[in-house]
């Protein structure tokens, strides 16, 4: 039986990953400071004998006795309002924290997967974004606490590959949604669903012509697990996301339709450095992992909306 460490395991993606790992008969150690994660996200597995939850902030080094075979390193604030509110903590989590987890993985000779982000491409000038594009990031803007910290994490991971022979893979996660998105995290999908369900106006920032490509959480988790298991991914950077691209305005209309909401639309200023277009090129994931997303936006939104209805 494999022993797996998941940092950020009480978060949105992390909790789905932990559940899937338990289903696949792994022992799972979940470390989370509950900064944006929630213990409620773990309710299906918290009493499972093969699951352990440890409340801890990875900024400070810690030890875990016994072997660890796989490390999934997800811990970080990830939604723009949250990481901007906790900007210094976000920088430290993705630098010091990532260093601590890399050291742990090195000592345990574990395979290491770090979740980086499509924000590594900044406001991209190349479209769609392929892994070998270096990006267009404002190093001192309000998003840099996340973008640059994640880029540092990628650089540090690659040095562990080169200097220590660590078997590590970097995944650039593109916008992901699904049940357990936090209600107040300020992201577009959660905001629009909550606004529609409450009959409040839907807040479009800027013109609404900016685009995003939304990946359903089960597809995301499947991609992460395949990347971890694959023998071909050491030292590789791989995009995992859904290439179906929508404008924010289109997303608002789809969510209004699916919720049957009569909410109006209001326009708010576009936040600084908000990327104009974002869409992953996923040919590398298809080739290396034989992975592609299976869930279409409307199908995933129906499940997400029904989850939000139940938690309200
Ligand atoms: N957005 C919006 N209304 C909202 C929340 C977000 O129009 O209530 C826009 C935001 O400006 C961005 C896109 O939706 O262009 C996606 O934002 P999100 O915060 O979900 O994540 P990002 O992809 O920017 O990291």
PDB file of N, CA, C and O in Angstrom, residues 41-81:
ATOM      1  N   UNK A  41     -14.681  19.881   3.898  1.00  0.00           N
ATOM      2  CA  UNK A  41     -14.377  19.273   2.595  1.00  0.00           C
ATOM      3  C   UNK A  41     -13.936  17.820   2.735  1.00  0.00           C
ATOM      4  O   UNK A  41     -13.928  17.072   1.759  1.00  0.00           O
ATOM      5  N   UNK A  42     -13.537  17.443   3.952  1.00  0.00           N
ATOM      6  CA  UNK A  42     -12.996  16.093   4.180  1.00  0.00           C
ATOM      7  C   UNK A  42     -14.019  15.159   4.815  1.00  0.00           C
ATOM      8  O   UNK A  42     -13.674  14.066   5.229  1.00  0.00           O
ATOM      9  N   UNK A  43     -15.271  15.595   4.863  1.00  0.00           N
ATOM     10  CA  UNK A  43     -16.218  14.826   5.683  1.00  0.00           C
ATOM     11  C   UNK A  43     -16.419  13.387   5.185  1.00  0.00           C
ATOM     12  O   UNK A  43     -16.693  12.504   5.981  1.00  0.00           O
ATOM     13  N   UNK A  44     -16.225  13.135   3.910  1.00  0.00           N
ATOM     14  CA  UNK A  44     -16.400  11.762   3.398  1.00  0.00           C
ATOM     15  C   UNK A  44     -15.251  10.831   3.780  1.00  0.00           C
ATOM     16  O   UNK A  44     -15.380   9.611   3.659  1.00  0.00           O
ATOM     17  N   UNK A  45     -14.108  11.396   4.184  1.00  0.00           N
ATOM     18  CA  UNK A  45     -12.941  10.536   4.429  1.00  0.00           C
ATOM     19  C   UNK A  45     -12.319  10.705   5.814  1.00  0.00           C
ATOM     20  O   UNK A  45     -11.442   9.926   6.190  1.00  0.00           O
ATOM     21  N   UNK A  46     -12.778  11.699   6.551  1.00  0.00           N
ATOM     22  CA  UNK A  46     -12.089  12.045   7.804  1.00  0.00           C
ATOM     23  C   UNK A  46     -12.045  10.856   8.775  1.00  0.00           C
ATOM     24  O   UNK A  46     -11.083  10.703   9.536  1.00  0.00           O
ATOM     25  N   UNK A  47     -13.049   9.987   8.719  1.00  0.00           N
ATOM     26  CA  UNK A  47     -13.061   8.836   9.634  1.00  0.00           C
ATOM     27  C   UNK A  47     -12.492   7.566   9.006  1.00  0.00           C
ATOM     28  O   UNK A  47     -12.508   6.501   9.626  1.00  0.00           O
ATOM     29  N   UNK A  48     -11.988   7.685   7.807  1.00  0.00           N
ATOM     30  CA  UNK A  48     -11.409   6.511   7.150  1.00  0.00           C
ATOM     31  C   UNK A  48     -10.088   6.142   7.837  1.00  0.00           C
ATOM     32  O   UNK A  48      -9.246   7.018   8.062  1.00  0.00           O
ATOM     33  N   UNK A  49      -9.888   4.866   8.171  1.00  0.00           N
ATOM     34  CA  UNK A  49      -8.658   4.505   8.888  1.00  0.00           C
ATOM     35  C   UNK A  49      -7.384   4.753   8.081  1.00  0.00           C
ATOM     36  O   UNK A  49      -6.288   4.824   8.664  1.00  0.00           O
ATOM     37  N   UNK A  50      -7.500   4.890   6.790  1.00  0.00           N
ATOM     38  CA  UNK A  50      -6.304   5.117   5.972  1.00  0.00           C
ATOM     39  C   UNK A  50      -6.042   6.600   5.712  1.00  0.00           C
ATOM     40  O   UNK A  50      -5.160   6.953   4.937  1.00  0.00           O
ATOM     41  N   UNK A  51      -6.841   7.446   6.380  1.00  0.00           N
ATOM     42  CA  UNK A  51      -6.699   8.889   6.154  1.00  0.00           C
ATOM     43  C   UNK A  51      -6.292   9.591   7.449  1.00  0.00           C
ATOM     44  O   UNK A  51      -6.842   9.322   8.508  1.00  0.00           O
ATOM     45  N   UNK A  52      -5.300  10.474   7.340  1.00  0.00           N
ATOM     46  CA  UNK A  52      -4.877  11.271   8.508  1.00  0.00           C
ATOM     47  C   UNK A  52      -4.880  12.735   8.117  1.00  0.00           C
ATOM     48  O   UNK A  52      -4.338  13.103   7.056  1.00  0.00           O
ATOM     49  N   UNK A  53      -5.472  13.562   8.963  1.00  0.00           N
ATOM     50  CA  UNK A  53      -5.438  15.008   8.731  1.00  0.00           C
ATOM     51  C   UNK A  53      -4.505  15.660   9.747  1.00  0.00           C
ATOM     52  O   UNK A  53      -4.605  15.406  10.947  1.00  0.00           O
ATOM     53  N   UNK A  54      -3.578  16.483   9.260  1.00  0.00           N
ATOM     54  CA  UNK A  54      -2.675  17.220  10.151  1.00  0.00           C
ATOM     55  C   UNK A  54      -2.833  18.710   9.855  1.00  0.00           C
ATOM     56  O   UNK A  54      -2.617  19.138   8.715  1.00  0.00           O
ATOM     57  N   UNK A  55      -3.233  19.472  10.878  1.00  0.00           N
ATOM     58  CA  UNK A  55      -3.358  20.925  10.677  1.00  0.00           C
ATOM     59  C   UNK A  55      -1.988  21.552  10.898  1.00  0.00           C
ATOM     60  O   UNK A  55      -1.461  21.523  12.015  1.00  0.00           O
ATOM     61  N   UNK A  56      -1.416  22.072   9.839  1.00  0.00           N
ATOM     62  CA  UNK A  56      -0.056  22.591   9.933  1.00  0.00           C
ATOM     63  C   UNK A  56       0.195  23.554   8.777  1.00  0.00           C
ATOM     64  O   UNK A  56      -0.316  23.353   7.675  1.00  0.00           O
ATOM     65  N   UNK A  57       0.979  24.563   9.063  1.00  0.00           N
ATOM     66  CA  UNK A  57       1.368  25.501   8.012  1.00  0.00           C
ATOM     67  C   UNK A  57       2.728  25.074   7.486  1.00  0.00           C
ATOM     68  O   UNK A  57       3.693  24.978   8.254  1.00  0.00           O
ATOM     69  N   UNK A  58       2.821  24.848   6.190  1.00  0.00           N
ATOM     70  CA  UNK A  58       4.063  24.299   5.613  1.00  0.00           C
ATOM     71  C   UNK A  58       5.205  25.311   5.600  1.00  0.00           C
ATOM     72  O   UNK A  58       6.333  24.964   5.244  1.00  0.00           O
ATOM     73  N   UNK A  59       4.913  26.554   5.947  1.00  0.00           N
ATOM     74  CA  UNK A  59       5.995  27.552   6.000  1.00  0.00           C
ATOM     75  C   UNK A  59       7.056  27.130   7.013  1.00  0.00           C
ATOM     76  O   UNK A  59       8.236  27.391   6.827  1.00  0.00           O
ATOM     77  N   UNK A  60       6.620  26.475   8.094  1.00  0.00           N
ATOM     78  CA  UNK A  60       7.581  25.956   9.069  1.00  0.00           C
ATOM     79  C   UNK A  60       7.877  24.486   8.762  1.00  0.00           C
ATOM     80  O   UNK A  60       6.951  23.721   8.470  1.00  0.00           O
ATOM     81  N   UNK A  61       9.174  24.107   8.801  1.00  0.00           N
ATOM     82  CA  UNK A  61       9.512  22.717   8.464  1.00  0.00           C
ATOM     83  C   UNK A  61       8.887  21.740   9.453  1.00  0.00           C
ATOM     84  O   UNK A  61       8.668  22.091  10.611  1.00  0.00           O
ATOM     85  N   UNK A  62       8.584  20.565   8.987  1.00  0.00           N
ATOM     86  CA  UNK A  62       8.025  19.547   9.883  1.00  0.00           C
ATOM     87  C   UNK A  62       8.468  18.175   9.398  1.00  0.00           C
ATOM     88  O   UNK A  62       8.911  18.018   8.262  1.00  0.00           O
ATOM     89  N   UNK A  63       8.345  17.209  10.286  1.00  0.00           N
ATOM     90  CA  UNK A  63       8.752  15.846   9.945  1.00  0.00           C
ATOM     91  C   UNK A  63       7.525  14.951   9.906  1.00  0.00           C
ATOM     92  O   UNK A  63       6.571  15.171  10.654  1.00  0.00           O
ATOM     93  N   UNK A  64       7.597  13.938   9.078  1.00  0.00           N
ATOM     94  CA  UNK A  64       6.563  12.903   9.083  1.00  0.00           C
ATOM     95  C   UNK A  64       7.285  11.573   9.210  1.00  0.00           C
ATOM     96  O   UNK A  64       8.128  11.254   8.357  1.00  0.00           O
ATOM     97  N   UNK A  65       7.012  10.824  10.279  1.00  0.00           N
ATOM     98  CA  UNK A  65       7.710   9.543  10.423  1.00  0.00           C
ATOM     99  C   UNK A  65       7.273   8.527   9.367  1.00  0.00           C
ATOM    100  O   UNK A  65       6.151   8.610   8.871  1.00  0.00           O
ATOM    101  N   UNK A  66       8.174   7.614   9.048  1.00  0.00           N
ATOM    102  CA  UNK A  66       7.829   6.528   8.127  1.00  0.00           C
ATOM    103  C   UNK A  66       8.028   6.918   6.675  1.00  0.00           C
ATOM    104  O   UNK A  66       8.415   8.035   6.357  1.00  0.00           O
ATOM    105  N   UNK A  67       7.749   5.955   5.817  1.00  0.00           N
ATOM    106  CA  UNK A  67       7.990   6.193   4.384  1.00  0.00           C
ATOM    107  C   UNK A  67       6.893   7.054   3.767  1.00  0.00           C
ATOM    108  O   UNK A  67       5.765   7.106   4.269  1.00  0.00           O
ATOM    109  N   UNK A  68       7.262   7.737   2.716  1.00  0.00           N
ATOM    110  CA  UNK A  68       6.266   8.422   1.873  1.00  0.00           C
ATOM    111  C   UNK A  68       6.654   8.120   0.435  1.00  0.00           C
ATOM    112  O   UNK A  68       7.803   8.288   0.034  1.00  0.00           O
ATOM    113  N   UNK A  69       5.677   7.651  -0.334  1.00  0.00           N
ATOM    114  CA  UNK A  69       5.971   7.283  -1.724  1.00  0.00           C
ATOM    115  C   UNK A  69       5.727   8.443  -2.687  1.00  0.00           C
ATOM    116  O   UNK A  69       6.458   8.623  -3.647  1.00  0.00           O
ATOM    117  N   UNK A  70       4.644   9.189  -2.413  1.00  0.00           N
ATOM    118  CA  UNK A  70       4.252  10.260  -3.336  1.00  0.00           C
ATOM    119  C   UNK A  70       3.908  11.523  -2.559  1.00  0.00           C
ATOM    120  O   UNK A  70       3.249  11.445  -1.516  1.00  0.00           O
ATOM    121  N   UNK A  71       4.333  12.648  -3.098  1.00  0.00           N
ATOM    122  CA  UNK A  71       3.966  13.942  -2.492  1.00  0.00           C
ATOM    123  C   UNK A  71       3.248  14.776  -3.546  1.00  0.00           C
ATOM    124  O   UNK A  71       3.814  15.102  -4.598  1.00  0.00           O
ATOM    125  N   UNK A  72       1.995  15.110  -3.263  1.00  0.00           N
ATOM    126  CA  UNK A  72       1.262  16.084  -4.087  1.00  0.00           C
ATOM    127  C   UNK A  72       1.302  17.406  -3.331  1.00  0.00           C
ATOM    128  O   UNK A  72       0.723  17.506  -2.239  1.00  0.00           O
ATOM    129  N   UNK A  73       1.950  18.399  -3.911  1.00  0.00           N
ATOM    130  CA  UNK A  73       2.100  19.678  -3.208  1.00  0.00           C
ATOM    131  C   UNK A  73       1.145  20.721  -3.817  1.00  0.00           C
ATOM    132  O   UNK A  73       1.429  21.322  -4.848  1.00  0.00           O
ATOM    133  N   UNK A  74       0.008  20.888  -3.135  1.00  0.00           N
ATOM    134  CA  UNK A  74      -1.021  21.812  -3.637  1.00  0.00           C
ATOM    135  C   UNK A  74      -1.178  23.056  -2.771  1.00  0.00           C
ATOM    136  O   UNK A  74      -1.869  23.995  -3.166  1.00  0.00           O
ATOM    137  N   UNK A  75      -0.593  23.043  -1.563  1.00  0.00           N
ATOM    138  CA  UNK A  75      -0.916  24.095  -0.595  1.00  0.00           C
ATOM    139  C   UNK A  75      -0.600  25.488  -1.122  1.00  0.00           C
ATOM    140  O   UNK A  75       0.528  25.765  -1.512  1.00  0.00           O
ATOM    141  N   UNK A  76      -1.586  26.329  -1.147  1.00  0.00           N
ATOM    142  CA  UNK A  76      -1.419  27.769  -1.431  1.00  0.00           C
ATOM    143  C   UNK A  76      -2.806  28.398  -1.514  1.00  0.00           C
ATOM    144  O   UNK A  76      -3.762  27.741  -1.923  1.00  0.00           O
ATOM    145  N   UNK A  77      -2.895  29.657  -1.132  1.00  0.00           N
ATOM    146  CA  UNK A  77      -4.078  30.413  -1.549  1.00  0.00           C
ATOM    147  C   UNK A  77      -4.062  30.428  -3.065  1.00  0.00           C
ATOM    148  O   UNK A  77      -2.994  30.495  -3.681  1.00  0.00           O
ATOM    149  N   UNK A  78      -5.237  30.387  -3.682  1.00  0.00           N
ATOM    150  CA  UNK A  78      -5.240  30.306  -5.144  1.00  0.00           C
ATOM    151  C   UNK A  78      -6.231  31.242  -5.828  1.00  0.00           C
ATOM    152  O   UNK A  78      -6.126  31.460  -7.028  1.00  0.00           O
ATOM    153  N   UNK A  79      -7.196  31.782  -5.103  1.00  0.00           N
ATOM    154  CA  UNK A  79      -8.123  32.688  -5.795  1.00  0.00           C
ATOM    155  C   UNK A  79      -7.589  34.120  -5.668  1.00  0.00           C
ATOM    156  O   UNK A  79      -7.036  34.485  -4.619  1.00  0.00           O
ATOM    157  N   UNK A  80      -7.724  34.917  -6.728  1.00  0.00           N
ATOM    158  CA  UNK A  80      -7.120  36.264  -6.697  1.00  0.00           C
ATOM    159  C   UNK A  80      -7.482  37.096  -5.452  1.00  0.00           C
ATOM    160  O   UNK A  80      -6.570  37.632  -4.808  1.00  0.00           O
ATOM    161  N   UNK A  81      -8.756  37.182  -5.040  1.00  0.00           N
ATOM    162  CA  UNK A  81      -9.015  37.990  -3.826  1.00  0.00           C
ATOM    163  C   UNK A  81      -8.309  37.437  -2.595  1.00  0.00           C
ATOM    164  O   UNK A  81      -7.796  38.190  -1.774  1.00  0.00           O
TER     165      UNK A  81
END
